[in-house]
Tab-separated table of C-alpha atoms and ligand atoms in Angstrom:
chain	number	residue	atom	x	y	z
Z	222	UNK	CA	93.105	-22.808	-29.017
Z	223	UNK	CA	95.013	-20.900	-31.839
Z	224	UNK	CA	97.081	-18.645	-29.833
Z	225	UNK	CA	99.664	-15.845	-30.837
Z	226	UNK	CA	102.719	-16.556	-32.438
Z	227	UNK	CA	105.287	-16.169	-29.531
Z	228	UNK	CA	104.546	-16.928	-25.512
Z	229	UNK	CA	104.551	-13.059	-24.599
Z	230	UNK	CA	103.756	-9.393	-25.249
Z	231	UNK	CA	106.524	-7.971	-24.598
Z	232	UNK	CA	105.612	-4.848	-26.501
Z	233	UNK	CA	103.854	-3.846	-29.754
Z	234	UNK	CA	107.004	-3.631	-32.013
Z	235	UNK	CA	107.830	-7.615	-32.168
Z	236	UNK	CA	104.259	-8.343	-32.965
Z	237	UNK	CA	102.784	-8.760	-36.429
Z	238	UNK	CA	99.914	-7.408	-38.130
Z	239	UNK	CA	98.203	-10.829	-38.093
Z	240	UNK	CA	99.079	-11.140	-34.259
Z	241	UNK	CA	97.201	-7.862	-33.722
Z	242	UNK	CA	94.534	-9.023	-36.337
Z	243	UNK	CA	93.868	-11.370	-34.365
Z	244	UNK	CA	93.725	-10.244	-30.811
Z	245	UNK	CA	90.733	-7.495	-31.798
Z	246	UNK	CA	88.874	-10.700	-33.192
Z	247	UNK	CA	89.109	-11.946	-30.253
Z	248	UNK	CA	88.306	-9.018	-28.336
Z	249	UNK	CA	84.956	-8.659	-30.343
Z	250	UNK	CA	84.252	-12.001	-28.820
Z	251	UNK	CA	84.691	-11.313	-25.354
Z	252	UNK	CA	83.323	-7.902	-25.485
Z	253	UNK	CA	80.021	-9.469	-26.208
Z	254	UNK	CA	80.837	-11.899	-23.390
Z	255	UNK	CA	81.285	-8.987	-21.001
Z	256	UNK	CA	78.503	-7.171	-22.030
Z	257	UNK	CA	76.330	-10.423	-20.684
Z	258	UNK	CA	74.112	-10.892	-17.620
Z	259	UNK	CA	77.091	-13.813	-16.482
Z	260	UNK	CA	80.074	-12.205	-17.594
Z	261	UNK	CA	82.391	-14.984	-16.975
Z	262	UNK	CA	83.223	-18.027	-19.080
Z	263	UNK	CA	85.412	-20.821	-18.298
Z	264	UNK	CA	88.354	-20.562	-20.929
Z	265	UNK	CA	91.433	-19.692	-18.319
Z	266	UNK	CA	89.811	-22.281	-15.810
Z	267	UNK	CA	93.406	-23.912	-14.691
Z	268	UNK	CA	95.415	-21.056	-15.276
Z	269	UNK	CA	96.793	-19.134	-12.580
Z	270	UNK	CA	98.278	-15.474	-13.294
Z	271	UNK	CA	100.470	-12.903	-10.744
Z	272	UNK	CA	99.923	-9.026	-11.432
Z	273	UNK	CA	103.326	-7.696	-10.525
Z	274	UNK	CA	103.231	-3.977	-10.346
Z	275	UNK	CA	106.270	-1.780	-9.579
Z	276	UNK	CA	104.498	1.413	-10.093
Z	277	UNK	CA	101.298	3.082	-9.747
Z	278	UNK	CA	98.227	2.316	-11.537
Z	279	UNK	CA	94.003	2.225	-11.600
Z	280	UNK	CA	93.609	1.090	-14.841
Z	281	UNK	CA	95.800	-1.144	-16.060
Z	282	UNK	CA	95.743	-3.190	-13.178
Z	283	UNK	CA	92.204	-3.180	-12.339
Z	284	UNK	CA	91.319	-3.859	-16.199
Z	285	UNK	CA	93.498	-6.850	-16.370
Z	286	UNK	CA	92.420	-8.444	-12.852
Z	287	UNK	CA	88.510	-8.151	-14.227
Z	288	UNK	CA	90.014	-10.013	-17.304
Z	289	UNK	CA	91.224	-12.556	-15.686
Z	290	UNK	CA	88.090	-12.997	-13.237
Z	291	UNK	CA	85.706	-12.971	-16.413
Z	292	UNK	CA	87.888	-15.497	-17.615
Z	293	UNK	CA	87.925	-17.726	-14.575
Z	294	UNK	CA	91.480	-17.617	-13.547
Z	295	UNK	CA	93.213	-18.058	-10.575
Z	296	UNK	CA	94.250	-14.042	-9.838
Z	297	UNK	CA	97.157	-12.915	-7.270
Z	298	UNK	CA	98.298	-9.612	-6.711
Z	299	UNK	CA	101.537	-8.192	-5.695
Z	300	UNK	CA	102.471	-4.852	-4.840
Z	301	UNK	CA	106.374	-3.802	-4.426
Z	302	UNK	CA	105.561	-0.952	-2.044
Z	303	UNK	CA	104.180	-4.012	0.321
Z	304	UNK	CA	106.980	-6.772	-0.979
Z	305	UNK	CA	109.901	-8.206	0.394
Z	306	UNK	CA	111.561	-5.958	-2.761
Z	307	UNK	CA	111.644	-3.383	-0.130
Z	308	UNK	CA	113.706	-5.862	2.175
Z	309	UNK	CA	116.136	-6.320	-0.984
Z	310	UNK	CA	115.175	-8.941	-2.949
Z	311	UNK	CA	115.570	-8.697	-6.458
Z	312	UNK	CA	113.893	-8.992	-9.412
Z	313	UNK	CA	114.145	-12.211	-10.238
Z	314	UNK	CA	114.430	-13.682	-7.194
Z	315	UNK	CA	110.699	-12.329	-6.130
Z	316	UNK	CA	109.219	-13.524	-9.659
Z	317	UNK	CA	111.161	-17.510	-9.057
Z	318	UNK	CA	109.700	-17.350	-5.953
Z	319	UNK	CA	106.026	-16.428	-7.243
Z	320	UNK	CA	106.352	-19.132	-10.302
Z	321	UNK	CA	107.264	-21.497	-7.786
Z	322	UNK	CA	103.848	-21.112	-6.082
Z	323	UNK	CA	102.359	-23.008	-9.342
Z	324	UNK	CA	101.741	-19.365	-11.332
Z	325	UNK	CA	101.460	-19.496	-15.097
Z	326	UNK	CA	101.698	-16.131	-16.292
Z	327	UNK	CA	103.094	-12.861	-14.917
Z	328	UNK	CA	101.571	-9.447	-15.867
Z	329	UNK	CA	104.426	-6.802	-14.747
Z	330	UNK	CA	104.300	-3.020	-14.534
Z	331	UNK	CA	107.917	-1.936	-14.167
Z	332	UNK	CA	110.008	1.383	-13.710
Z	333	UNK	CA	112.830	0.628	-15.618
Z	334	UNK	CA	112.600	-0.238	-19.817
Z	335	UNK	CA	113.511	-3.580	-20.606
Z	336	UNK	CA	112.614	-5.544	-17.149
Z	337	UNK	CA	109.820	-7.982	-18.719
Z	338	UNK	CA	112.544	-8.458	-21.598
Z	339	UNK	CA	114.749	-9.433	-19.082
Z	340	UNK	CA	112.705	-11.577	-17.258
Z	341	UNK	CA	111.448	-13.459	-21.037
Z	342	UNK	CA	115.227	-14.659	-21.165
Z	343	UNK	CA	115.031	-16.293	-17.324
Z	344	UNK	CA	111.758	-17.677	-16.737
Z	345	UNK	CA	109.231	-20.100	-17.908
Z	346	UNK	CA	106.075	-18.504	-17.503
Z	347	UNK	CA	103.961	-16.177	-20.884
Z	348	UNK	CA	104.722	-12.767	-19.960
Z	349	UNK	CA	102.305	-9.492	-20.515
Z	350	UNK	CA	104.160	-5.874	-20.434
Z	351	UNK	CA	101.818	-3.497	-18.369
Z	352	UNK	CA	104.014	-0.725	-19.011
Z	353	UNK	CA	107.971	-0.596	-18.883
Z	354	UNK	CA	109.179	2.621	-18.165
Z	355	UNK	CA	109.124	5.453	-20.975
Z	356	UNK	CA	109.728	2.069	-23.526
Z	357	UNK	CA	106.118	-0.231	-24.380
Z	358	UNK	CA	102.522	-0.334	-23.028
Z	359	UNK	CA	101.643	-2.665	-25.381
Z	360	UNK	CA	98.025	-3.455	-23.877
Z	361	UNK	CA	97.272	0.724	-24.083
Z	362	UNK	CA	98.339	0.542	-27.569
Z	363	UNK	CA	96.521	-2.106	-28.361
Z	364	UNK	CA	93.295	-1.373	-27.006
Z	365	UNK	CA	93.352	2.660	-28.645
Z	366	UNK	CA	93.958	1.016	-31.934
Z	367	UNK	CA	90.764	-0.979	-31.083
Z	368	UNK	CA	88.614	1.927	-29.836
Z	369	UNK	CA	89.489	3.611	-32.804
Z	370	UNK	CA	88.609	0.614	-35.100
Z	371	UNK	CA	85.257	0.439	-33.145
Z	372	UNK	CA	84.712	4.283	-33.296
Z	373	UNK	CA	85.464	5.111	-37.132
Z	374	UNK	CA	85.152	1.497	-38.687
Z	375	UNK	CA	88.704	0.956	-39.526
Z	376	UNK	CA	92.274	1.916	-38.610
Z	377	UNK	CA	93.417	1.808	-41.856
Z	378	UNK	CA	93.512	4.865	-43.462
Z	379	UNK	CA	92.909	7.002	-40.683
Z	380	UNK	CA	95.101	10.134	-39.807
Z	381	UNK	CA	95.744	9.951	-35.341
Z	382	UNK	CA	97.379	12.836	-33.907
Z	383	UNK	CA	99.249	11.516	-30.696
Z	384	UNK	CA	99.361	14.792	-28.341
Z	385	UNK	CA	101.703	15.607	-25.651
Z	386	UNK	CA	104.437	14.494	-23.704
Z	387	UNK	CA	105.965	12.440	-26.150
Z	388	UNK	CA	109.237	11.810	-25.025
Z	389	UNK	CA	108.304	10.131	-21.810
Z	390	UNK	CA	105.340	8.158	-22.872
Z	391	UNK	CA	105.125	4.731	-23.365
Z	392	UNK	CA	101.574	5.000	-24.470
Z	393	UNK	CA	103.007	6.930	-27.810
Z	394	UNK	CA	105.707	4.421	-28.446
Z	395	UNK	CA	103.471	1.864	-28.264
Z	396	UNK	CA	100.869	3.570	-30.140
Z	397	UNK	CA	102.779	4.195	-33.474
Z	398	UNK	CA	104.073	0.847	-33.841
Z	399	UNK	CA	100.705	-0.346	-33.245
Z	400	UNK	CA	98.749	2.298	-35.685
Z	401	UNK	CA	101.432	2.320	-38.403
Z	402	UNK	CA	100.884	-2.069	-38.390
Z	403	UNK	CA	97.551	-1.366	-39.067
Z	404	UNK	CA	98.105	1.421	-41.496
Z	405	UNK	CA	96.728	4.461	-40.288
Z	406	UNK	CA	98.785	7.818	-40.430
Z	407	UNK	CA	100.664	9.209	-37.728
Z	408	UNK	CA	101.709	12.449	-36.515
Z	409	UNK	CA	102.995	13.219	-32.920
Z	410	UNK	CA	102.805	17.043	-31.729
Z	411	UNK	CA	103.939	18.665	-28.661
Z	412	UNK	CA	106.621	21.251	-27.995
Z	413	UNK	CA	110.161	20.000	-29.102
Z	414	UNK	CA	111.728	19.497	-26.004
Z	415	UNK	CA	109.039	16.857	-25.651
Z	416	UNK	CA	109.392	14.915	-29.029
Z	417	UNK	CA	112.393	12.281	-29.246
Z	418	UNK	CA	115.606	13.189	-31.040
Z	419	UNK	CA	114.633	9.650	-32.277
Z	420	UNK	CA	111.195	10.634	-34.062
Z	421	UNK	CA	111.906	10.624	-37.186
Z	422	UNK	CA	113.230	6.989	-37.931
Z	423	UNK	CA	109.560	6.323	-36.720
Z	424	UNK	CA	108.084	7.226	-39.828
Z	425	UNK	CA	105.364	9.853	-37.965
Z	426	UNK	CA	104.782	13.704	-39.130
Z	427	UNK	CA	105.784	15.990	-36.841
Z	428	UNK	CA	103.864	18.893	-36.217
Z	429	UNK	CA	104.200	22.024	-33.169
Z	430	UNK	CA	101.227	23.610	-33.597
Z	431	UNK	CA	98.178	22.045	-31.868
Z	432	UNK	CA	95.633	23.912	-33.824
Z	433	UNK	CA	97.281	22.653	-37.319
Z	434	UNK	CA	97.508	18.796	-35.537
Z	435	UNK	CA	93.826	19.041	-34.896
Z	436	UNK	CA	92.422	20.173	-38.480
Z	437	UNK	CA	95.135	17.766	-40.105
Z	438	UNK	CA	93.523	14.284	-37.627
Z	439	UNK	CA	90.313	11.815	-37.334
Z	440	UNK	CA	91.689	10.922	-34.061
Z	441	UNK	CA	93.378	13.153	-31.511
Z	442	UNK	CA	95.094	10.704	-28.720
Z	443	UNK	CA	95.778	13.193	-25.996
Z	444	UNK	CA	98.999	12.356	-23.409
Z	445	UNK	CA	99.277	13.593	-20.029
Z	446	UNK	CA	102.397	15.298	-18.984
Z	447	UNK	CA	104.729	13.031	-17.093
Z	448	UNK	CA	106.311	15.051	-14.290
Z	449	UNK	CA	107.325	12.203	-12.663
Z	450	UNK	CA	109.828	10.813	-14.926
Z	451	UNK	CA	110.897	14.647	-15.498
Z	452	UNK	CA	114.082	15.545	-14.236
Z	453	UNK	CA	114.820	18.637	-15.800
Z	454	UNK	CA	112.514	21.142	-16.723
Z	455	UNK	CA	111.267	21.590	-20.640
Z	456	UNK	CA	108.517	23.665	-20.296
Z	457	UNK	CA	108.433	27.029	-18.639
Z	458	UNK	CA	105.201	26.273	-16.380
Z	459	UNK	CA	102.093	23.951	-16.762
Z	460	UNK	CA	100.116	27.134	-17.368
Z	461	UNK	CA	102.143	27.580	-20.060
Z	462	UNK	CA	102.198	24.205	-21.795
Z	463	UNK	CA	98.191	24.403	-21.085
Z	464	UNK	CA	97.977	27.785	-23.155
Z	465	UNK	CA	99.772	26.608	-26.225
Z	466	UNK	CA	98.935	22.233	-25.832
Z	467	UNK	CA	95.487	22.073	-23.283
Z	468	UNK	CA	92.500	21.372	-25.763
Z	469	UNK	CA	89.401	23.063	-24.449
Z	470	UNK	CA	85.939	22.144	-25.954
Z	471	UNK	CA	85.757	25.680	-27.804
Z	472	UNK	CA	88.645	24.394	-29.766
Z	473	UNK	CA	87.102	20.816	-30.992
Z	474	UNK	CA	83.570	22.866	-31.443
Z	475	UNK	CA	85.741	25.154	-33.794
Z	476	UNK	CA	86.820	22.513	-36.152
Z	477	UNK	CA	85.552	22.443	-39.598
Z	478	UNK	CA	85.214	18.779	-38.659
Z	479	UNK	CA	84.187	16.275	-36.419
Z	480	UNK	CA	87.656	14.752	-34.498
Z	481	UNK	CA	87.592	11.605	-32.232
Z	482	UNK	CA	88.882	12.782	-28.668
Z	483	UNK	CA	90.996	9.923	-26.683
Z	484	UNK	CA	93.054	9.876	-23.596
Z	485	UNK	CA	94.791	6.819	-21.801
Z	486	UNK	CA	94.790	7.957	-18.693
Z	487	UNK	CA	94.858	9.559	-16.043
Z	488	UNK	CA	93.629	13.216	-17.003
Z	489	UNK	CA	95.289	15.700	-15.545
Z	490	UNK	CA	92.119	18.103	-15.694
Z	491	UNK	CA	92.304	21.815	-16.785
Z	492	UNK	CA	96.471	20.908	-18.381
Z	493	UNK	CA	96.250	18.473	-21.609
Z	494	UNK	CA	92.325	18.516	-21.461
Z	495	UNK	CA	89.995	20.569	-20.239
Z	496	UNK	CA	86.927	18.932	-18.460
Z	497	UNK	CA	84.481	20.169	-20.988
Z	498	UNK	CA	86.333	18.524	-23.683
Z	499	UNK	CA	87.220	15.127	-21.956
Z	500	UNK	CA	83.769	14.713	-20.761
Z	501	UNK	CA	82.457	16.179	-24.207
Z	502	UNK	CA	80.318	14.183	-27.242
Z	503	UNK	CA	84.047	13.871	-29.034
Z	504	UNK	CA	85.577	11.921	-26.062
Z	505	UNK	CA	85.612	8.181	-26.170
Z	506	UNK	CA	87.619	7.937	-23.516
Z	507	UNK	CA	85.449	5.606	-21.152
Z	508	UNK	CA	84.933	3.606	-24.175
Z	509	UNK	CA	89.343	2.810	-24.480
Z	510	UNK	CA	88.415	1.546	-20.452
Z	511	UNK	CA	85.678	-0.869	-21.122
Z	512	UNK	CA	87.752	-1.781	-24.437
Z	513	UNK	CA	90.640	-2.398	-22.182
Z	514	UNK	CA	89.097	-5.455	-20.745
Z	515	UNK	CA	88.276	-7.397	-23.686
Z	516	UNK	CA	91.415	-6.618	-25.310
Z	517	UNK	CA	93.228	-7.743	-21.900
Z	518	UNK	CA	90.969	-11.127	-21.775
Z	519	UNK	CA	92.118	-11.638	-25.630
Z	520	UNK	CA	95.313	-11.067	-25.171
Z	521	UNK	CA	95.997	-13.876	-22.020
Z	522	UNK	CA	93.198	-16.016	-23.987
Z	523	UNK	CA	95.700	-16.282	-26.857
Z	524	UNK	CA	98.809	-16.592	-24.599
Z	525	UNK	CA	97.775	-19.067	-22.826
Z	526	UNK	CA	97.551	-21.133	-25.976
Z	527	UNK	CA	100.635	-19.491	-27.424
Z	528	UNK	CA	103.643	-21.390	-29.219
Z	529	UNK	CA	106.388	-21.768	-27.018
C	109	CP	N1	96.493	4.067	-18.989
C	109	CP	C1	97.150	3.588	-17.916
C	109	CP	O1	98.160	2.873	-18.029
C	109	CP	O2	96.604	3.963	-16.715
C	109	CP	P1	97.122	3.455	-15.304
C	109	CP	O3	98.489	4.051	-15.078
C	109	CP	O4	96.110	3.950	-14.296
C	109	CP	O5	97.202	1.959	-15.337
């Protein structure tokens, strides 16, 4: 196996092009696999992988648990909210004590940025980032670029408008490193208390109005609003932020253009989207999901023979 050229995805901005290259050729393989009557083939047969997951998710975690069942790996699951974390235990401590159960690789969801960088510099084991904090989600990225590469042909070349809560997202973050590799044009909008003081050593346009955003893009990549990791207000109300940054389907039908429509996940209905957009002819949202899995069977494929 010709694997990646380190022994983890940490995130999408210490990967190269040819890494990433690589991965969606290897994702057009197993898509075809997965698409199959027998969806399963035998390539992760003695390799046993923990999900870790420190915060919420349907996706992510459900996605990468199918990948490693179609890939016949040995699967366990761990949930903090149900750990011995809540007796205490740290970090570390809870992932020596899964790796010394025999596990090979460790897919983590984490609160805080940094934690699967941490745990790179004290354990043995490959290492996937599902998502730390408002830093990577290197799988998301990585699977949009891939949808969009399916979708218009190329990445290359294309103009993606990344919409939204910018400042909290991981998603974005991950997506720009990820689209700019590949060399498509980038432009993040959203109101400016939402946009990094940061953007602009990330080589992206910046734009405020949503309208302009949508007749400048191919692709509009649509965040939700992240009240979670909010701790201060930046936007009057959600009706608000819906009347000036909510995309209705009258909007993408009033384009002088056709524009491809994609969200991550989860919609928060009737704020960033409406429902007659996301569930419109210009969403491909469903399509990023059942992307998700190939990318995520690629990606611990390629690991698992990765140089160490
Ligand atoms: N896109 C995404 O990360 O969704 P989940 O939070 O449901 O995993």
């Amino acid at each position: 196996m010709s694997g990646l050229s380190q022994p983890h995805l940490l995130g999408i901005k210490n990967i190269t092009r040819d890494d990433i290259e690589l991965i969606f050729k290897t994702a057009d393989n197993f898509k075809e696999v997965i698409n199959r009557p027998i969806k399963k083939v035998p390539s992760l047969r003695d390799v046993t992988i923990a999900n870790i997951f420190f915060e919420n998710s349907t996706r992510t975690r459900l996605s990468f648990e199918l990948a490693q069942k179609r890939l016949s790996a040995d699967v366990v699951n761990f949930s903090a909210s149900t750990s011995s974390v809540k007796k205490g235990e740290t970090l570390l401590d809870t992932v020596n004590n899964i790796l010394a159960m025999k596990v090979d690789m460790i897919v983590m969801r984490h609160a805080s940025v940094g934690a699967p960088h941490f745990l790179a510099k004290h354990i043995k084991a490959n290492i996937i980032n599902a998502g730390d904090g408002t830093h990577e989600h290197p799988t998301q990225a990585l699977l949009d670029a891939y949808s969009i590469r399916e979708k218009l042909k190329a990445v290359k070349g294309k103009k993606v408008a990344i919409i939204g809560d910018i400042l909290h997202s991981r998603v974005a973050l991950s997506n720009i490193f990820a689209l700019k590799k590949l060399g498509a044009e980038v432009l993040v909008c959203g109101p400016p208390t939402l946009l990094p003081k940061y953007i602009d050593q990330l080589g992206v346009n910046v734009e405020w109005n949503l309208l302009k955003a949508l007749e400048w893009c191919d692709v509009a990549n649509v965040l939700r609003i992240q009240l979670e990791r909010q701790q201060i207000k930046y936007f009057p109300s959600l009706r608000e932020y819906s009347l000036y940054y909510g995309i209705t389907k009258k909007i993408l039908d009033s384009l002088k253009k056709e524009i491809v429509l994609m969200h991550p996940g989860p919609i928060n209905r009737g704020v960033e989207l409406s429902s007659d957009a996301a569930d419109s002819h210009h969403s491909i949202i469903l399509d990023q999901v059942e992307n998700g899995v190939a990318i995520r069977m690629a990606v611990m494929y390629l690991l698992a023979g990765a140089v160490s």
